[in-house]
Tab-separated table of C-alpha atoms in Angstrom:
chain	number	residue	atom	x	y	z
A	153	MET	CA	-25.945	-9.275	-16.508
A	154	ALA	CA	-27.206	-6.480	-14.368
A	155	PRO	CA	-29.902	-4.220	-15.998
A	156	LYS	CA	-29.104	-0.737	-17.368
A	157	GLU	CA	-30.247	0.908	-14.327
A	158	ALA	CA	-28.037	-0.904	-12.007
A	159	LEU	CA	-24.944	-0.250	-14.227
A	160	GLU	CA	-25.699	3.446	-14.342
A	161	LYS	CA	-26.029	3.581	-10.497
A	162	THR	CA	-22.618	1.742	-10.197
A	163	TYR	CA	-20.800	3.486	-12.975
A	164	PRO	CA	-22.166	7.082	-13.460
A	165	ALA	CA	-20.344	7.541	-16.703
A	166	ILE	CA	-22.428	4.926	-18.446
A	167	GLY	CA	-25.192	6.023	-20.892
A	168	GLY	CA	-23.403	8.787	-22.945
A	169	ALA	CA	-21.577	10.827	-20.423
A	170	GLY	CA	-17.905	11.161	-20.972
A	171	SER	CA	-15.698	10.440	-24.103
A	172	PRO	CA	-17.020	7.509	-26.146
A	173	ILE	CA	-14.671	4.381	-26.258
A	174	PRO	CA	-12.395	4.851	-29.241
A	175	SER	CA	-12.057	2.035	-31.824
A	176	ASP	CA	-8.384	1.638	-31.048
A	177	ARG	CA	-7.933	-0.564	-28.158
A	178	ILE	CA	-7.180	1.026	-24.593
A	179	ASN	CA	-4.471	-0.675	-22.740
A	180	ILE	CA	-6.367	-1.325	-19.387
A	181	ASP	CA	-3.471	-3.345	-18.105
A	182	GLU	CA	-1.464	-0.225	-17.465
A	183	PRO	CA	-2.673	2.578	-15.073
A	184	ARG	CA	-4.738	5.277	-16.680
A	185	TRP	CA	-2.211	8.127	-15.854
A	186	ASP	CA	1.425	8.577	-16.738
A	187	GLN	CA	3.477	6.739	-14.407
A	188	THR	CA	6.767	8.584	-15.316
A	189	THR	CA	5.342	11.556	-13.182
A	190	TYR	CA	4.624	11.959	-9.558
A	191	SER	CA	1.223	13.521	-10.295
A	192	GLY	CA	0.248	10.490	-12.433
A	193	ARG	CA	1.436	8.030	-9.982
A	194	ALA	CA	-0.478	9.914	-7.172
A	195	LYS	CA	-3.680	9.811	-9.138
A	196	HIS	CA	-3.298	6.094	-9.860
A	197	PHE	CA	-2.753	5.370	-6.135
A	198	PHE	CA	-5.699	7.609	-4.901
A	199	THR	CA	-7.996	5.343	-6.967
A	200	ILE	CA	-6.462	2.129	-5.618
A	201	THR	CA	-6.409	3.047	-1.884
A	202	ASN	CA	-9.874	4.764	-1.954
A	203	PRO	CA	-11.530	3.348	1.204
A	204	LEU	CA	-14.999	3.690	-0.567
A	205	ASN	CA	-14.155	0.751	-2.757
A	206	LEU	CA	-14.646	-1.381	0.367
A	207	LEU	CA	-18.492	-0.561	0.298
A	208	LYS	CA	-18.752	-2.044	-3.210
A	209	GLY	CA	-21.072	-5.067	-2.876
A	210	SER	CA	-20.601	-8.402	-4.556
A	211	GLN	CA	-22.944	-7.502	-7.592
A	212	GLU	CA	-20.932	-4.512	-8.262
A	213	LEU	CA	-17.638	-6.285	-7.979
A	214	GLU	CA	-18.810	-9.111	-10.279
A	215	GLU	CA	-20.026	-6.564	-12.862
A	216	ALA	CA	-16.772	-4.715	-12.826
A	217	ARG	CA	-15.108	-8.063	-13.249
A	218	ARG	CA	-17.362	-8.989	-16.259
A	219	ILE	CA	-16.572	-5.419	-17.886
A	220	VAL	CA	-12.850	-5.832	-17.477
A	221	LEU	CA	-12.753	-9.484	-18.673
A	222	ASP	CA	-14.838	-8.755	-21.849
A	223	TYR	CA	-12.842	-5.923	-22.980
A	224	LYS	CA	-9.583	-7.824	-22.442
A	225	LYS	CA	-11.113	-10.350	-24.581
A	226	GLY	CA	-11.545	-7.935	-27.417
A	227	ASN	CA	-15.195	-7.503	-26.952
A	228	ALA	CA	-17.245	-4.496	-26.243
A	229	PRO	CA	-18.643	-4.789	-22.774
A	230	ALA	CA	-22.547	-4.505	-22.768
A	231	GLY	CA	-23.765	-1.343	-21.315
A	232	VAL	CA	-20.540	0.637	-21.239
A	233	SER	CA	-20.251	3.440	-23.827
A	234	SER	CA	-17.608	5.660	-22.360
A	235	VAL	CA	-13.898	5.719	-21.481
A	236	ASP	CA	-14.681	6.963	-17.875
A	237	ALA	CA	-17.083	4.119	-17.335
A	238	LEU	CA	-14.442	1.608	-18.586
A	239	TRP	CA	-11.785	2.918	-16.331
A	240	ASN	CA	-14.334	3.139	-13.323
A	241	ALA	CA	-15.012	-0.609	-13.768
A	242	LYS	CA	-11.353	-1.219	-13.946
A	243	HIS	CA	-10.379	0.663	-10.759
A	244	VAL	CA	-13.265	-1.195	-8.953
A	245	TYR	CA	-11.827	-4.479	-10.426
A	246	ASP	CA	-8.455	-3.599	-9.364
A	247	SER	CA	-9.479	-2.749	-5.833
A	248	ALA	CA	-10.876	-6.272	-5.183
A	249	PHE	CA	-9.165	-8.869	-7.499
A	250	HIS	CA	-5.673	-10.137	-7.298
A	251	PRO	CA	-3.654	-8.829	-10.401
A	252	ASP	CA	-2.073	-12.374	-11.035
A	253	THR	CA	-4.692	-14.856	-10.185
A	254	GLY	CA	-7.755	-12.883	-10.694
A	255	GLU	CA	-9.175	-14.196	-7.479
A	256	LYS	CA	-11.217	-11.967	-4.930
A	257	MET	CA	-8.952	-10.738	-2.298
A	258	PHE	CA	-9.658	-10.982	1.418
A	259	ILE	CA	-11.274	-7.716	2.362
A	260	LEU	CA	-8.757	-6.680	5.178
A	261	GLY	CA	-5.886	-7.401	2.855
A	262	ARG	CA	-6.999	-5.048	0.115
A	263	MET	CA	-5.156	-1.768	-0.650
A	264	SER	CA	-8.486	0.016	-0.009
A	265	ALA	CA	-8.488	-1.371	3.470
A	266	GLN	CA	-5.101	0.386	4.383
A	267	VAL	CA	-6.456	3.656	5.456
A	268	PRO	CA	-9.433	2.413	7.782
A	269	CYS	CA	-7.342	-0.366	9.173
A	270	ASN	CA	-4.247	1.588	9.754
A	271	MET	CA	-5.928	4.632	11.149
A	272	PHE	CA	-7.538	2.414	13.924
A	273	ILE	CA	-4.451	0.431	14.764
A	274	THR	CA	-2.099	3.537	14.744
A	275	GLY	CA	-4.527	5.526	16.913
A	276	MET	CA	-4.632	2.937	19.489
A	277	MET	CA	-0.794	2.347	19.361
A	278	MET	CA	-0.361	5.940	20.066
A	279	THR	CA	-2.986	6.153	22.933
A	280	PHE	CA	-1.892	2.938	24.760
A	281	TYR	CA	1.959	3.399	24.521
A	282	LYS	CA	2.941	3.371	28.156
A	283	THR	CA	2.110	0.157	29.651
A	284	THR	CA	4.172	-3.110	28.654
A	285	PRO	CA	0.807	-5.208	27.883
A	286	ALA	CA	-0.824	-2.464	25.735
A	287	VAL	CA	2.492	-2.047	23.793
A	288	VAL	CA	2.789	-5.981	23.243
A	289	LEU	CA	-0.838	-6.156	22.297
A	290	TRP	CA	-0.959	-3.285	19.663
A	291	GLN	CA	2.421	-4.234	18.072
A	292	TRP	CA	1.170	-7.650	17.735
A	293	VAL	CA	-1.935	-6.484	16.102
A	294	ASN	CA	-0.298	-4.173	13.711
A	295	GLN	CA	2.050	-6.901	12.618
A	296	SER	CA	-0.842	-9.436	12.325
A	297	PHE	CA	-2.484	-6.903	9.809
A	298	ASN	CA	0.620	-6.479	8.104
A	299	ALA	CA	1.008	-10.199	7.565
A	300	ILE	CA	-2.739	-10.362	6.259
A	301	VAL	CA	-1.739	-7.658	3.661
A	302	ASN	CA	1.482	-9.392	2.685
A	303	TYR	CA	-0.285	-12.735	2.267
A	304	THR	CA	-3.267	-11.245	0.397
A	305	ASN	CA	-1.080	-9.435	-2.047
A	306	ARG	CA	1.567	-12.202	-2.588
A	307	SER	CA	2.815	-12.841	-6.101
A	308	GLY	CA	0.799	-15.143	-8.035
A	309	SER	CA	3.898	-16.206	-10.296
A	310	LYS	CA	6.422	-16.414	-7.421
A	311	PRO	CA	4.350	-16.930	-4.272
A	312	ILE	CA	5.745	-16.437	-0.777
A	313	ASP	CA	5.620	-19.667	1.167
A	314	ASN	CA	4.050	-19.768	4.443
A	315	LYS	CA	7.499	-20.471	6.138
A	316	THR	CA	8.793	-17.017	4.886
A	317	LEU	CA	5.614	-15.215	5.940
A	318	GLY	CA	5.659	-16.938	9.280
A	319	THR	CA	9.414	-15.857	9.890
A	320	ALA	CA	8.739	-12.186	8.678
A	321	TYR	CA	5.668	-12.175	11.027
A	322	VAL	CA	7.653	-13.415	14.113
A	323	ALA	CA	10.712	-11.204	13.330
A	324	ALA	CA	8.717	-7.845	12.682
A	325	THR	CA	6.510	-8.404	15.860
A	326	THR	CA	9.788	-9.198	17.973
A	327	GLY	CA	11.504	-6.393	16.514
A	328	ALA	CA	8.876	-3.723	16.906
A	329	THR	CA	7.892	-4.748	20.382
A	330	ALA	CA	11.622	-4.852	21.547
A	331	THR	CA	12.124	-1.422	20.053
A	332	ALA	CA	8.925	-0.053	21.690
A	333	LEU	CA	9.729	-1.545	25.217
A	334	GLY	CA	13.286	-0.499	24.946
A	335	LEU	CA	12.692	3.080	23.897
A	336	ASN	CA	9.836	3.438	26.405
A	337	ALA	CA	12.410	2.630	29.252
A	338	LEU	CA	14.570	5.149	27.903
A	339	ALA	CA	11.988	7.742	27.439
A	340	LYS	CA	11.014	7.760	31.068
A	341	LYS	CA	13.626	10.186	31.907
A	342	ALA	CA	12.914	12.294	28.875
A	343	PRO	CA	10.096	15.061	28.152
A	344	PRO	CA	6.644	13.531	27.927
A	345	LEU	CA	6.472	14.260	24.149
A	346	VAL	CA	9.516	12.084	23.533
A	347	GLY	CA	7.721	8.941	24.803
A	348	ARG	CA	4.807	9.691	22.187
A	349	PHE	CA	7.196	9.101	19.479
A	350	VAL	CA	8.060	5.537	20.529
A	351	PRO	CA	5.284	3.919	18.492
A	352	PHE	CA	6.663	5.410	15.264
A	353	ALA	CA	10.053	4.270	15.924
A	354	ALA	CA	8.827	0.739	16.550
A	355	VAL	CA	6.733	0.698	13.330
A	356	ALA	CA	9.898	2.040	11.333
A	357	ALA	CA	12.207	-0.738	12.923
A	358	ALA	CA	9.464	-3.470	12.036
A	359	ASN	CA	9.467	-2.211	8.206
A	360	CYS	CA	13.036	-2.483	8.235
A	361	ILE	CA	12.861	-6.096	9.382
A	362	ASN	CA	9.514	-7.224	7.671
A	363	ILE	CA	10.134	-6.153	4.222
A	364	PRO	CA	13.611	-7.576	3.516
A	365	VAL	CA	12.713	-10.835	5.424
A	366	ILE	CA	9.550	-11.372	3.295
A	367	ARG	CA	11.301	-10.621	0.177
A	368	GLN	CA	14.468	-12.686	0.944
A	369	ARG	CA	14.242	-14.720	-2.025
A	370	GLU	CA	14.578	-11.621	-4.251
A	371	LEU	CA	17.782	-10.687	-2.311
A	372	VAL	CA	19.258	-14.211	-2.823
A	373	ASP	CA	18.052	-14.961	-6.476
A	374	GLY	CA	17.615	-11.399	-7.708
A	375	ILE	CA	14.664	-9.806	-9.606
A	376	GLU	CA	14.052	-9.445	-13.326
A	377	VAL	CA	15.628	-6.531	-15.082
A	378	THR	CA	14.495	-5.389	-18.447
A	379	ASP	CA	15.314	-3.008	-21.330
A	380	LYS	CA	12.978	-0.061	-21.946
A	381	ALA	CA	10.833	-2.190	-24.192
A	382	GLY	CA	10.330	-4.971	-21.427
A	383	ASN	CA	12.814	-7.535	-22.838
A	384	LYS	CA	14.459	-9.373	-20.036
A	385	ILE	CA	18.152	-9.008	-19.522
A	386	GLY	CA	18.542	-11.124	-16.443
A	387	GLU	CA	18.156	-11.266	-12.715
A	388	SER	CA	19.819	-8.643	-10.562
A	389	LYS	CA	20.429	-8.807	-6.605
A	390	SER	CA	21.493	-5.013	-6.910
A	391	ALA	CA	17.962	-4.282	-8.469
A	392	ALA	CA	16.437	-6.291	-5.613
A	393	LYS	CA	18.285	-4.265	-2.921
A	394	SER	CA	17.094	-0.752	-4.637
A	395	ALA	CA	13.735	-2.187	-4.986
A	396	ILE	CA	13.207	-3.258	-1.270
A	397	THR	CA	15.113	-0.054	0.016
A	398	LYS	CA	12.568	2.079	-1.860
A	399	VAL	CA	9.540	0.088	-0.612
A	400	ALA	CA	10.803	0.197	3.084
A	401	LEU	CA	11.314	3.952	2.713
A	402	SER	CA	7.962	4.729	1.281
A	403	ARG	CA	6.416	2.605	4.065
A	404	ILE	CA	8.279	4.626	6.803
A	405	CYS	CA	7.295	7.917	5.143
A	406	MET	CA	3.615	6.797	4.982
A	407	ALA	CA	3.650	6.566	8.815
A	408	VAL	CA	5.210	9.798	9.362
A	409	PRO	CA	2.224	12.202	9.328
A	410	GLY	CA	-0.120	9.946	11.192
A	411	MET	CA	2.522	9.109	13.781
A	412	VAL	CA	4.243	12.439	14.210
A	413	LEU	CA	1.563	15.190	14.116
A	414	PRO	CA	-1.008	13.575	16.356
A	415	PRO	CA	1.478	13.210	19.166
A	416	ILE	CA	2.454	17.024	18.829
A	417	LEU	CA	-1.336	17.902	18.863
A	418	MET	CA	-2.204	15.661	21.989
A	419	ASP	CA	0.813	16.995	24.028
A	420	GLN	CA	-0.306	20.503	23.429
A	421	LEU	CA	-4.026	19.714	24.226
A	422	GLU	CA	-3.190	17.599	27.168
A	423	ARG	CA	-1.006	20.420	28.519
A	424	LYS	CA	-3.313	23.457	28.032
A	425	THR	CA	-6.744	21.877	28.618
A	426	THR	CA	-8.191	19.732	31.449
A	427	PHE	CA	-10.661	17.965	28.914
A	428	PHE	CA	-8.626	14.621	28.832
A	429	LYS	CA	-8.199	14.488	32.534
A	430	ARG	CA	-12.125	14.647	32.817
A	431	TYR	CA	-12.693	12.180	29.923
A	432	PRO	CA	-9.726	9.778	29.865
A	433	TRP	CA	-11.341	7.890	27.004
A	434	ALA	CA	-11.353	10.771	24.605
A	435	PRO	CA	-7.616	10.691	23.220
A	436	ALA	CA	-8.288	7.420	21.405
A	437	PRO	CA	-11.135	8.469	19.078
A	438	LEU	CA	-9.363	11.737	18.631
A	439	GLN	CA	-6.045	10.250	17.574
A	440	ILE	CA	-7.812	7.757	15.342
A	441	ALA	CA	-9.547	10.464	13.532
A	442	VAL	CA	-6.493	12.556	13.204
A	443	CYS	CA	-4.480	9.497	11.956
A	444	GLY	CA	-7.221	8.673	9.498
A	445	LEU	CA	-7.153	12.225	7.917
A	446	CYS	CA	-3.380	12.085	7.654
A	447	LEU	CA	-3.533	8.515	6.081
A	448	ILE	CA	-6.072	9.368	3.499
A	449	PHE	CA	-3.422	11.569	1.870
A	450	ALA	CA	-0.146	10.031	3.093
A	451	THR	CA	-0.951	6.464	1.727
A	452	PRO	CA	-1.369	7.276	-1.929
A	453	LEU	CA	1.147	10.207	-1.790
A	454	CYS	CA	3.927	7.889	-0.385
A	455	CYS	CA	3.041	4.888	-2.384
A	456	ALA	CA	3.687	7.209	-5.383
A	457	LEU	CA	7.231	8.408	-4.243
A	458	PHE	CA	8.909	5.931	-6.644
A	459	PRO	CA	7.886	4.704	-10.028
A	460	GLN	CA	6.557	1.058	-9.949
A	461	ARG	CA	8.506	0.446	-12.794
A	462	ALA	CA	11.893	1.775	-11.500
A	463	SER	CA	15.171	2.299	-13.427
A	464	MET	CA	18.736	2.113	-12.496
A	465	LYS	CA	22.099	2.663	-14.179
A	466	VAL	CA	23.782	-0.227	-15.925
A	467	GLY	CA	26.906	0.612	-13.869
A	468	GLN	CA	25.129	-0.372	-10.738
A	469	LEU	CA	24.335	-3.955	-11.908
A	470	GLU	CA	26.464	-7.069	-11.325
A	471	PRO	CA	29.454	-7.345	-13.596
A	472	GLU	CA	28.016	-10.006	-15.804
A	473	LEU	CA	24.822	-8.033	-16.384
A	474	GLN	CA	26.906	-4.931	-17.105
A	475	LYS	CA	28.586	-6.529	-19.882
A	476	LEU	CA	25.399	-7.967	-21.336
A	477	ALA	CA	23.648	-4.531	-21.088
A	478	ALA	CA	26.628	-2.813	-22.611
A	479	SER	CA	26.729	-5.287	-25.542
A	480	ARG	CA	23.055	-4.131	-26.318
A	481	GLY	CA	24.045	-0.458	-26.155
A	482	MET	CA	22.076	0.163	-22.812
A	483	ASP	CA	22.868	2.642	-20.150
A	484	GLU	CA	19.680	1.948	-18.017
A	485	VAL	CA	17.670	-1.014	-16.947
A	486	TYR	CA	14.198	-1.387	-15.551
A	487	TYR	CA	12.607	-3.469	-12.774
A	488	ASN	CA	9.215	-3.716	-10.905
A	489	LYS	CA	9.957	-2.521	-7.375
A	490	GLY	CA	6.866	-3.962	-5.790
A	491	LEU	CA	4.732	-2.348	-3.186
């Protein structure tokens, strides 16, 4: 166990600050904020995607793990006396450990790595978008990173097999590269600004390929739908289609600010100044910085667009599930949309 001084450094709310932990158990298996509201979901994802979580050392992560597991067992974690401290530990734990298996996740696959990794990759894609070798290289790097994220965050109960991951990786890389090269060829006759949006089109196309392919089992077998209390009704392919559509849309929206605003800015700067002609290396760091600023906000805000526990009307389900739900007097069912 870490000494009290170390705990206070890791979790500032420890040692009397903040509300004391109530005698009634806090359900730390659910997010801290109301997930039926957009603001509650946004607060949750700001904590999950916070890049500062990457700076947590092994000792801090293990201490957070101990606190969370102790509390889940019904014990009072040593050295933790406030609600804020408990939730701080939970957020650190969630940032590094798989929710199903409890194993520490590979650092590049964690949600907290999304902003720093994507800002670098996106900035490079938008800087080097004109030549074929550069397009192939950075689309490959982007889809390789996506494959790492998908593998790291794979389900513990229904894991994605390596064949499915490989198929999604190859399909998304091929689709993104073909889209980028094809649009680059068309954009040669268009104004220069049009060509700058080609990387965004390629990323959008890759998301529309990658997510359905990697979740193809859900489209074939369906995903679990429940009543409001969480009781299982059955497996629905319609719910799977809805879930995958929402995830793809949120991923595309996530890319919009960082891949639309920088091209407009760079086009204006290159036309009105001579700075980039004198310093040809300058666009890369500037675009990376602007992308990072956009992604810090776009990542959590777009993850929060749809509730994690989504709902759909009974009338949208398969006929057999409609009958079953109607027999229970239900007009709505719920499902986990995934990320």
